[in-house]
Amino acid sequence: MNTTDNPSATVDTETFSVRRTITISAPIEKVWAAITQAEHLARWFPQQVTLGEVAVGSRGTFTFEGHGTVPVVIEEVDEPRMIAYRWGNESGEPASVGAEGADPDRSTVFRFFLEGAADGTRLTVIESGFDALSDPTARMNDNRGGWDSELDELVAYLEGAS
């Protein structure tokens, strides 16, 4: 259950994706920094972040309490409108982590889309690729709940740090 006035994430079983759109009372530049810079990401998303420059091909890791360390790679960037991260999503399976980062056959991609809104920034996250995982329905439902709580934390972080 989300703790903001924003709608909850939804699961689309036809496209094997999870989607959530929220509005944040902060300028787009501030939201962009919060979703791309390690020091900001660690304040609302993973507890620890290692990430190179904001560029296609940059690699890093996100460490989540209770879920371990997950490899990430930036797949697309259109600053400050969109960034796509691929991450390992088969929890606890080291085979999903290789020298090249997250294995496309055992990972998902989440894209953040940003657009200006009268009251700040509208952010949409779409995570896709669940059909490649061992239990797509369970993973989509788990991540739906995750996006609800994590994006509520982003709202609290940005609106509280005005």
mmCIF file of C-alpha atoms in Angstrom, residues 22-44 54 79-81 83 85 112-116 119-123 153-162:
data_model
loop_
_atom_site.group_PDB
_atom_site.id
_atom_site.type_symbol
_atom_site.label_atom_id
_atom_site.label_comp_id
_atom_site.label_asym_id
_atom_site.label_seq_id
_atom_site.Cartn_x
_atom_site.Cartn_y
_atom_site.Cartn_z
ATOM 1 C CA ILE A 22 3.705 9.506 -9.687
ATOM 2 C CA THR A 23 3.892 13.268 -9.317
ATOM 3 C CA ILE A 24 6.677 14.785 -7.254
ATOM 4 C CA SER A 25 6.674 18.383 -6.061
ATOM 5 C CA ALA A 26 10.232 18.989 -7.251
ATOM 6 C CA PRO A 27 11.813 20.296 -10.460
ATOM 7 C CA ILE A 28 12.803 17.786 -13.113
ATOM 8 C CA GLU A 29 16.545 18.434 -12.546
ATOM 9 C CA LYS A 30 16.226 17.451 -8.892
ATOM 10 C CA VAL A 31 14.302 14.268 -9.766
ATOM 11 C CA TRP A 32 16.888 13.420 -12.453
ATOM 12 C CA ALA A 33 19.696 13.693 -9.905
ATOM 13 C CA ALA A 34 17.774 11.462 -7.470
ATOM 14 C CA ILE A 35 17.395 8.659 -10.029
ATOM 15 C CA THR A 36 20.881 8.829 -11.556
ATOM 16 C CA GLN A 37 23.424 9.812 -8.887
ATOM 17 C CA ALA A 38 24.658 7.180 -6.430
ATOM 18 C CA GLU A 39 24.582 9.490 -3.404
ATOM 19 C CA HIS A 40 20.911 10.288 -4.035
ATOM 20 C CA LEU A 41 19.832 6.778 -5.083
ATOM 21 C CA ALA A 42 21.141 5.399 -1.777
ATOM 22 C CA ARG A 43 18.891 7.802 0.141
ATOM 23 C CA TRP A 44 15.666 6.258 -1.195
ATOM 24 C CA VAL A 54 25.527 8.381 -16.258
ATOM 25 C CA GLU A 79 19.003 13.314 -20.029
ATOM 26 C CA PRO A 80 16.884 14.550 -18.251
ATOM 27 C CA ARG A 81 13.893 12.704 -19.715
ATOM 28 C CA ILE A 83 17.122 6.461 -18.112
ATOM 29 C CA TYR A 85 18.706 0.269 -16.014
ATOM 30 C CA PHE A 112 12.296 6.082 -15.574
ATOM 31 C CA PHE A 113 10.473 8.625 -17.759
ATOM 32 C CA LEU A 114 10.320 12.229 -16.540
ATOM 33 C CA GLU A 115 8.174 15.108 -17.745
ATOM 34 C CA GLY A 116 7.440 18.505 -16.339
ATOM 35 C CA ASP A 119 2.995 20.880 -9.742
ATOM 36 C CA GLY A 120 6.522 19.531 -10.271
ATOM 37 C CA THR A 121 7.596 16.422 -12.161
ATOM 38 C CA ARG A 122 5.646 13.439 -13.396
ATOM 39 C CA LEU A 123 7.749 10.279 -13.173
ATOM 40 C CA GLU A 153 10.367 6.898 -0.450
ATOM 41 C CA LEU A 154 11.542 8.956 -3.438
ATOM 42 C CA VAL A 155 8.621 11.360 -2.986
ATOM 43 C CA ALA A 156 9.368 11.675 0.736
ATOM 44 C CA TYR A 157 13.082 12.198 0.052
ATOM 45 C CA LEU A 158 12.598 14.913 -2.572
ATOM 46 C CA GLU A 159 9.651 16.708 -1.054
ATOM 47 C CA GLY A 160 11.180 16.603 2.414
ATOM 48 C CA ALA A 161 14.539 17.865 1.167
ATOM 49 C CA SER A 162 13.163 20.950 -0.615
#
